Coordinates of C-alpha atoms in Angstrom, one line a residue:
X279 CA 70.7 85.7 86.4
X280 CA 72.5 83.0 87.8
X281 CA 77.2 83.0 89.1
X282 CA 78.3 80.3 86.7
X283 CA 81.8 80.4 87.6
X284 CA 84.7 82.6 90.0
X285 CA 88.3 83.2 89.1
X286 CA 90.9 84.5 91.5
X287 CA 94.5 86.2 91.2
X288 CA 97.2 86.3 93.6
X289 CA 99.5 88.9 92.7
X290 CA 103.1 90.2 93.8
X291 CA 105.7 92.2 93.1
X292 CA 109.0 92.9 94.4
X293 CA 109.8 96.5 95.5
X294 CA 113.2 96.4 95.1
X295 CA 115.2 99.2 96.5
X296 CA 111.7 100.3 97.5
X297 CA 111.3 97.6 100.6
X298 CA 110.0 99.6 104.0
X299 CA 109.3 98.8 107.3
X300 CA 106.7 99.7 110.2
X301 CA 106.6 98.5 113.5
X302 CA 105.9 94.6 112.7
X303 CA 108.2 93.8 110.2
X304 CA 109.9 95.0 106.6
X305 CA 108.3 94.3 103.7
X306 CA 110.1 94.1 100.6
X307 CA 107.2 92.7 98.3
X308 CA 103.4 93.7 97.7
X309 CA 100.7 91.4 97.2
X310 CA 97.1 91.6 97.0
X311 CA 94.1 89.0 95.9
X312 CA 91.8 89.6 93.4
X313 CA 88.5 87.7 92.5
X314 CA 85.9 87.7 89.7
X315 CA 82.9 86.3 89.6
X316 CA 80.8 85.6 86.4
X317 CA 77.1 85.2 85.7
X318 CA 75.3 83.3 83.2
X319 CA 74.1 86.6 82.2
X320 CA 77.4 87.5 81.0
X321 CA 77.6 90.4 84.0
X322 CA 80.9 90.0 85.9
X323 CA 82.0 91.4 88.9
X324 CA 85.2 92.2 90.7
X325 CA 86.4 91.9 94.2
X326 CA 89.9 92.5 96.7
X327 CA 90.6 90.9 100.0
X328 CA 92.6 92.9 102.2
X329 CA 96.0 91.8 102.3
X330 CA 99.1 92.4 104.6
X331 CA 100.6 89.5 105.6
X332 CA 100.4 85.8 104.5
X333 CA 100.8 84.7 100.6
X334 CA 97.3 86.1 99.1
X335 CA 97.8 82.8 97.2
X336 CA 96.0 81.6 100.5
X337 CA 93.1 83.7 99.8
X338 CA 92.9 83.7 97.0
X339 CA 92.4 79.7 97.0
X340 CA 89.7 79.9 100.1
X341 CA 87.6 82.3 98.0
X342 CA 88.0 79.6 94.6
X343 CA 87.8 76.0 96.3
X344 CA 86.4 76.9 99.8
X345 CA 83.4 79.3 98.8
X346 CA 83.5 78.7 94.9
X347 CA 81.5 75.9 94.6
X348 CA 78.9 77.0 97.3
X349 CA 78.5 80.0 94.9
X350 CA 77.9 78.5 91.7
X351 CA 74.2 78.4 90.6
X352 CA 73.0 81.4 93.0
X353 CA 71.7 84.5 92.3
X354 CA 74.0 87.5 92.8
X355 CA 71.8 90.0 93.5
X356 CA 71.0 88.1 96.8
X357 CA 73.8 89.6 98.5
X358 CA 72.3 89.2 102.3
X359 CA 71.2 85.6 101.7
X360 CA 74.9 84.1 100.1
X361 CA 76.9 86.5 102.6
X362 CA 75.1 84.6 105.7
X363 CA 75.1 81.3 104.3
X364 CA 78.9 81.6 103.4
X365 CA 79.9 82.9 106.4
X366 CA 77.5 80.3 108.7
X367 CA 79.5 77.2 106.1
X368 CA 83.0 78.3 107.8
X369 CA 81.6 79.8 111.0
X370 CA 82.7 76.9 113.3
X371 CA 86.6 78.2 112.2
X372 CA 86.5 81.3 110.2
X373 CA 85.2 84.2 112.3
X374 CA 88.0 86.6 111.6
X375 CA 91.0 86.8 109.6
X376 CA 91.7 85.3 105.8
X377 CA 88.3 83.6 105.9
X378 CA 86.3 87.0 106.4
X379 CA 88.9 88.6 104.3
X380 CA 87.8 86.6 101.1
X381 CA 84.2 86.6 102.1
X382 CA 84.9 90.2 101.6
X383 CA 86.5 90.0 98.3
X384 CA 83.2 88.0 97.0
X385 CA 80.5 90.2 98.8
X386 CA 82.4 93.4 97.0
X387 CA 82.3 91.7 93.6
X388 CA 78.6 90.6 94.2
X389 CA 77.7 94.3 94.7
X390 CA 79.5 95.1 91.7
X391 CA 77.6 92.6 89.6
X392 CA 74.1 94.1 91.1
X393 CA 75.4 97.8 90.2
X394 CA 76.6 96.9 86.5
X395 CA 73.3 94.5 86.2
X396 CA 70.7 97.8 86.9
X397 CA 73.3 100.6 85.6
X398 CA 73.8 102.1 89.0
X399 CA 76.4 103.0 91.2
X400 CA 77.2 100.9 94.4
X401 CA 76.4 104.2 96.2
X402 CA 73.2 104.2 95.1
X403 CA 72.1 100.8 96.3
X404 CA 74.0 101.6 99.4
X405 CA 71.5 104.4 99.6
X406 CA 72.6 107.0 97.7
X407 CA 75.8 109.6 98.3
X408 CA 76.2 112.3 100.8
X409 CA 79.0 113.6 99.1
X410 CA 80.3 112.9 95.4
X411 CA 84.2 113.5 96.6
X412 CA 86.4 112.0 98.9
X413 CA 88.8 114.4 100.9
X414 CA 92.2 112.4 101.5
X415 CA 95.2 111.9 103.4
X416 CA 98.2 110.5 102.4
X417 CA 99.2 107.1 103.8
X418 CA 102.6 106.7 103.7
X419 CA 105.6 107.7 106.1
X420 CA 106.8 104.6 106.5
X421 CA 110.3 103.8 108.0
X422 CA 112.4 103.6 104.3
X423 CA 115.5 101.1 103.7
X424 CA 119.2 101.8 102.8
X425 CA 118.7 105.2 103.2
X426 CA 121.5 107.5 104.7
X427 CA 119.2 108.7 107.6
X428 CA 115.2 107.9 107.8
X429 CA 114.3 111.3 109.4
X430 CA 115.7 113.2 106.6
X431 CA 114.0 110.9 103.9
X432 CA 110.6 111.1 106.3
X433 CA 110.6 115.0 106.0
X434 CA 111.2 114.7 102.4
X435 CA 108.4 112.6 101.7
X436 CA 105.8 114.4 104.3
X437 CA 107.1 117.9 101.9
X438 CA 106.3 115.8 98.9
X439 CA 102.3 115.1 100.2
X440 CA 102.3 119.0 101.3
X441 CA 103.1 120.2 97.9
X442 CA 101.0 117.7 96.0
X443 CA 98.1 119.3 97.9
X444 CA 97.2 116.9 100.6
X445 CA 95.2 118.3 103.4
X446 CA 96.9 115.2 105.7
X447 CA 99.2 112.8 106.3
X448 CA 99.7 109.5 108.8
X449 CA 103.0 108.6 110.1
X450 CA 104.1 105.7 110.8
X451 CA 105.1 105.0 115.3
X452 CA 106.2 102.1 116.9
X453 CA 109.3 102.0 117.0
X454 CA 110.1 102.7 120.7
X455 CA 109.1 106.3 122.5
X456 CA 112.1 108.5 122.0
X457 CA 112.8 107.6 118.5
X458 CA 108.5 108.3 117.7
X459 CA 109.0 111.8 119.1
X460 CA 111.9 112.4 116.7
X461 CA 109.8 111.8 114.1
X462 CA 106.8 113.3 114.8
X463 CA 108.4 116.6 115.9
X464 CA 110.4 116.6 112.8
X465 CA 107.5 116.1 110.4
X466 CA 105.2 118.5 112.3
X467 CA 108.2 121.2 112.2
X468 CA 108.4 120.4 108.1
X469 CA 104.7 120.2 107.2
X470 CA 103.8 123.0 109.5
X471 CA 100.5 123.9 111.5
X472 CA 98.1 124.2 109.0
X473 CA 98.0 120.3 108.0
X474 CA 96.6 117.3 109.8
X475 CA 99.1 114.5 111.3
X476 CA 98.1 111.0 112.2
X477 CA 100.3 108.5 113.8
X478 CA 99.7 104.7 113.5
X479 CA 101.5 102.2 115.8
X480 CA 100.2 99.1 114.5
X481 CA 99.8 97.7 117.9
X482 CA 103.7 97.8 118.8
X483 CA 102.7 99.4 122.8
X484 CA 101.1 98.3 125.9
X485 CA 98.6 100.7 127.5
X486 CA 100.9 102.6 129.8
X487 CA 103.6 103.1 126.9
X488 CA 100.8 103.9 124.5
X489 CA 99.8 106.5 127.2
X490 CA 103.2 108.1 127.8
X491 CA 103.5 108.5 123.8
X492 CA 100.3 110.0 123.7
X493 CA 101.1 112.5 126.1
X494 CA 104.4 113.1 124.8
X495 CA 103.0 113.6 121.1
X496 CA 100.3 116.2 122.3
X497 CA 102.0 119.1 121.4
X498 CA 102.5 118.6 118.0
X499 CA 98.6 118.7 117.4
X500 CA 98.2 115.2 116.3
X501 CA 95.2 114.7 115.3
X502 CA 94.6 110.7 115.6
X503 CA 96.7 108.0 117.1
X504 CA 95.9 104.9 115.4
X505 CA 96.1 101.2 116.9
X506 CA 98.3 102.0 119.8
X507 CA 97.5 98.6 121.8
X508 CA 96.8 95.2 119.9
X509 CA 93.4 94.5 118.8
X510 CA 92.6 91.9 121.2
X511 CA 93.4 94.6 124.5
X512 CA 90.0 96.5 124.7
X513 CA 90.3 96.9 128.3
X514 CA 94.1 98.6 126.9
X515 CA 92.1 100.7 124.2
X516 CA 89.6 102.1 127.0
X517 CA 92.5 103.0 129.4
X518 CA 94.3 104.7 126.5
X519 CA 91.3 106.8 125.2
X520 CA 90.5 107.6 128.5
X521 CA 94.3 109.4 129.5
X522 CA 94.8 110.6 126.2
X523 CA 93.8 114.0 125.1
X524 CA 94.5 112.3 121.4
X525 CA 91.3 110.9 119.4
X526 CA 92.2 106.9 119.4
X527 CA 91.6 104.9 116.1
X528 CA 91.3 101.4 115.8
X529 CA 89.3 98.7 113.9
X530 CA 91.5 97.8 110.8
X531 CA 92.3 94.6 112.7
X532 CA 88.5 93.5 113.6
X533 CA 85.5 92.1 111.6
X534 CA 81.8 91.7 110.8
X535 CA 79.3 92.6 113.5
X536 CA 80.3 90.7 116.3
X537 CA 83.8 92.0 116.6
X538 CA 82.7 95.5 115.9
X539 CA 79.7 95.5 118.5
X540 CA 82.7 95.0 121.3
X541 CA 84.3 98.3 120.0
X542 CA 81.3 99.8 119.8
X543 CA 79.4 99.0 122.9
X544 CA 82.6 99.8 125.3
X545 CA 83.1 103.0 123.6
X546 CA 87.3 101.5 123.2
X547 CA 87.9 104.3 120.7
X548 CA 86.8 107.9 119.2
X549 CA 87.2 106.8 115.3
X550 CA 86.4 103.4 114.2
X551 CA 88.4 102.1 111.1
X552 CA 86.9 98.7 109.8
X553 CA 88.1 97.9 106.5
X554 CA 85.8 96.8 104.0
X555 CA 88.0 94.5 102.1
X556 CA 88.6 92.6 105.3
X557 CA 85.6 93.1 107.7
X558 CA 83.2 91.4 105.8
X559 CA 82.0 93.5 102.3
X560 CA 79.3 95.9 101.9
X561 CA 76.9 93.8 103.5
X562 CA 78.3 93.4 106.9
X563 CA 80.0 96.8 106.4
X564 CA 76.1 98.4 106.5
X565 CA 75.7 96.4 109.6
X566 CA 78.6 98.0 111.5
X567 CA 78.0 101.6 110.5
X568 CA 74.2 101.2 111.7
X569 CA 75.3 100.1 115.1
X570 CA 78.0 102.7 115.0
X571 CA 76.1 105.2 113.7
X572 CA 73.2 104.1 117.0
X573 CA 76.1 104.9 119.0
X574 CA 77.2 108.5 117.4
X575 CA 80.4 107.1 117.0
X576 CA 82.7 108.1 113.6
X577 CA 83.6 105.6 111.0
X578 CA 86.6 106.7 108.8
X579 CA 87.4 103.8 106.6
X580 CA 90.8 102.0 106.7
X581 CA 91.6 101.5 103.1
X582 CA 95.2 99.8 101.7
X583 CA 95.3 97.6 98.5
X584 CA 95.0 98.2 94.7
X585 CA 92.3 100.6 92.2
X586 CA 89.9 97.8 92.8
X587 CA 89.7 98.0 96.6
X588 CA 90.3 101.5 96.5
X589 CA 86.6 102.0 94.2
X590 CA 84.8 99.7 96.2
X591 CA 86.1 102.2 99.3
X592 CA 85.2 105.1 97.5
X593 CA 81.7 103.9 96.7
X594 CA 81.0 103.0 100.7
X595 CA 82.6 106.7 101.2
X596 CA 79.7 108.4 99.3
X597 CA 77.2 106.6 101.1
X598 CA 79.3 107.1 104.6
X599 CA 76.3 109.5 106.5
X600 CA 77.4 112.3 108.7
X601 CA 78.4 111.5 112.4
X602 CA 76.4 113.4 113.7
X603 CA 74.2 115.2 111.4
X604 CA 73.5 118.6 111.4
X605 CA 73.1 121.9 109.1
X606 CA 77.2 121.9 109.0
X607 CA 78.3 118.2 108.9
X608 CA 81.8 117.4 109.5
X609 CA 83.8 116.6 106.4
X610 CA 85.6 113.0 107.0
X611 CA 89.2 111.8 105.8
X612 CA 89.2 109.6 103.0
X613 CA 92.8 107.1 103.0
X614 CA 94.8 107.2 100.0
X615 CA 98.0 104.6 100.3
X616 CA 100.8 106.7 98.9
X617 CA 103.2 103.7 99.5
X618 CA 105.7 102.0 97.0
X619 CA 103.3 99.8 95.2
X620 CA 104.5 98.4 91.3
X621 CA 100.8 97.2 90.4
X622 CA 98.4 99.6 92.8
X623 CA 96.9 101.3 90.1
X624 CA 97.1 99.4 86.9
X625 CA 95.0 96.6 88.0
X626 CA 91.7 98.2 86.4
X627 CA 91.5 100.3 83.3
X628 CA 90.4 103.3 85.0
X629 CA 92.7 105.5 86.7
X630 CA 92.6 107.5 90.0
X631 CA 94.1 110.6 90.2
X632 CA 94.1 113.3 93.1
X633 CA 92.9 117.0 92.9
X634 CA 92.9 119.5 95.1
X635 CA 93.2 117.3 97.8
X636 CA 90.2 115.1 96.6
X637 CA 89.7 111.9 94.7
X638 CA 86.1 112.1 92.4
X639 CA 83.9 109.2 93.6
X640 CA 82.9 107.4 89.9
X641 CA 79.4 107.7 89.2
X642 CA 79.3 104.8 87.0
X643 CA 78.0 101.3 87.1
X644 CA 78.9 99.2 90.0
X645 CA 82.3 100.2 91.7
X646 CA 83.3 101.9 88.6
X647 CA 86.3 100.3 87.3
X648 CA 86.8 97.5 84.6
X649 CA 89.3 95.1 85.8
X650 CA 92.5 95.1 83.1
X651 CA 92.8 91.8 82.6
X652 CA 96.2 91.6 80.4
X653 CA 98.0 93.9 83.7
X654 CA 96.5 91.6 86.2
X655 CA 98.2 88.5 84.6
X656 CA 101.7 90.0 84.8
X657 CA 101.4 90.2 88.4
X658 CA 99.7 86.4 88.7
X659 CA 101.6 84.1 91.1

């Protein structure tokens, strides 16, 4: 079995009256990029890059005429060998960022092809499951537009994720100290004790403001305070973890082994989040939970983007192993993007649909989901 060919999609939508905001910027479109790669055996595979800023068309066109060609004429079951050589063709420039992004996007549809091409799960050839059903928490909270008042529309929401079932939620901080407590003490009063809160930041602090909102936050039994310092500040992320009595989480903004090992090695945080439609795929994703796993150090997954990168997460999630093990493992958090999103889940022809607070991993073939075509196209820049 040889690829014979690679197709990509950029895709975007307009929210609308939907448009929301975190601590970077408003967004009032979503976007995501979308490859599939064909064999000569008529096996095809499908693959997302992580996208949040940036027109996917970008990479969407580095994954077609920058590793396209190189890919042509290999065989896709040698995952390790093309992931190294791709990665060592753009090396000299493309360590981190859009490049690893759509390296990502092809390593995910390779291991696709290799599950559908000997009927197995991605799981499986990961190394089988640990668990065959992902806990979640709702992503979502973020700051809403043309809206009367955004703490009243927050609570509403974080009501709406406790009565759907949801056994947590993140929240999204950053937008100065005063106005963060607001909104964490309103959504912890609302939701009440019994449910998990996580705040994410997205890098909007410094280490001593990070620190004083940490603090600040600790009554209201937050449970994780995500990417409170830019990803570049480890020395910030050590001082934080160190004066916070909050678990720090950081990683969505990192990839392949090299960046992890620098998280890892310094102990910067208690939960690492690498994203496997960005870091690098499921091959250098196995990399990074081996070295973090050598370290006893969690890996909760970041996850954001369509049904397609949300299988390919679910698949890694089976085959997540326990940190640490033991007779009564701890259960970890699966993310489940709750956000407005016009084309999140009609990209594939399978659909994903919480219960009980958990999303079934599939058991079928590859990552599980047949990529609708005919949807796809509507959304095609």
């Amino acid at each position: 079995m040889r690829i014979s060919g690679i197709h990509t999609y950029a895709l975007q939508a307009m929210l609308e009256e939907k448009g929301f905001g975190w601590s970077q910027r408003v967004t009032g479109t979503r976007q995501a990029a979308i490859c599939v790669i064909s064999t000569d055996a008529g096996v095809q595979g499908v693959g997302e890059a992580f996208y949040f800023g940036g027109p996917a068309k970008i990479v969407a066109q580095i994954m077609a005429d920058g590793f396209g060609p190189l890919l042509i004429g290999k065989d896709p079951m040698d995952t390790s060998v093309i992931w190294d050589s791709l990665y060592n063709w753009t090396r000299d420039q493309g360590q981190k960022g859009l490049t690893i992004s759509a390296l990502s996007a092809i390593d995910i549809a390779l291991w696709d092809i290799k599950g559908k091409a000997l009927e197995l799960p991605v799981h499986k050839l990961l190394g089988g499951a640990y668990r065959n059903k992902a806990r979640v928490y709702a992503t979502g909270l973020y700051e809403p537009q043309n809206v009367p008042s955004v703490q009243d529309a927050l609570v509403a929401e974080a009501l709406g994720y406790k009565a759907a079932g949801f056994g947590g939620m993140k929240l999204k901080v950053g937008y100065g100290i005063e106005t963060d407590l607001r909104y964490v003490k309103a959504i912890r009063e609302a939701i009440g004790k019994d449910l998990y809160l996580m705040v994410d930041a997205n890098h909007a602090y410094n280490a001593p403001e990070a620190i004083r909102l940490a603090r600040a936050m600790e009554p209201y039994d937050v449970y994780w305070f995500e990417e409170p310092v830019p990803p570049e500040d480890l020395d910030g992320y050590i001082e934080v973890r160190q004066k916070s009595k909050i678990l720090i989480a950081g990683g969505e903004c990192e990839y392949t082994r090299y960046g992890f090992r620098e998280l890892i090695n310094r102990r910067a945080v208690d939960i690492l989040q690498p994203d496997l439609c960005a870091m690098g795929g499921f091959s250098e994703m196995l990399k990074v939970i081996a070295m973090a796993s050598a370290a006893n150090l969690p890996v909760i997954p970041h996850v954001w983007g369509t049904s397609v990168g949300l299988a390919a997460g679910l698949q890694l999630f089976a085959a997540l192993p326990h940190f640490p093990e033991r007779r009564f493992p701890a259960e970890p958090f699966f993310e489940y993007d709750r956000s407005p999103h016009p084309f999140r889940d009609g990209v594939t022809q399978e659909q994903f649909s919480m219960r009980g607070g958990y999303l079934e991993i599939p058991d079928r073939p590859g990552l599980g989901v047949t990529l609708d075509t005919d949807f796809v196209r509507r959304y095609a820049v």
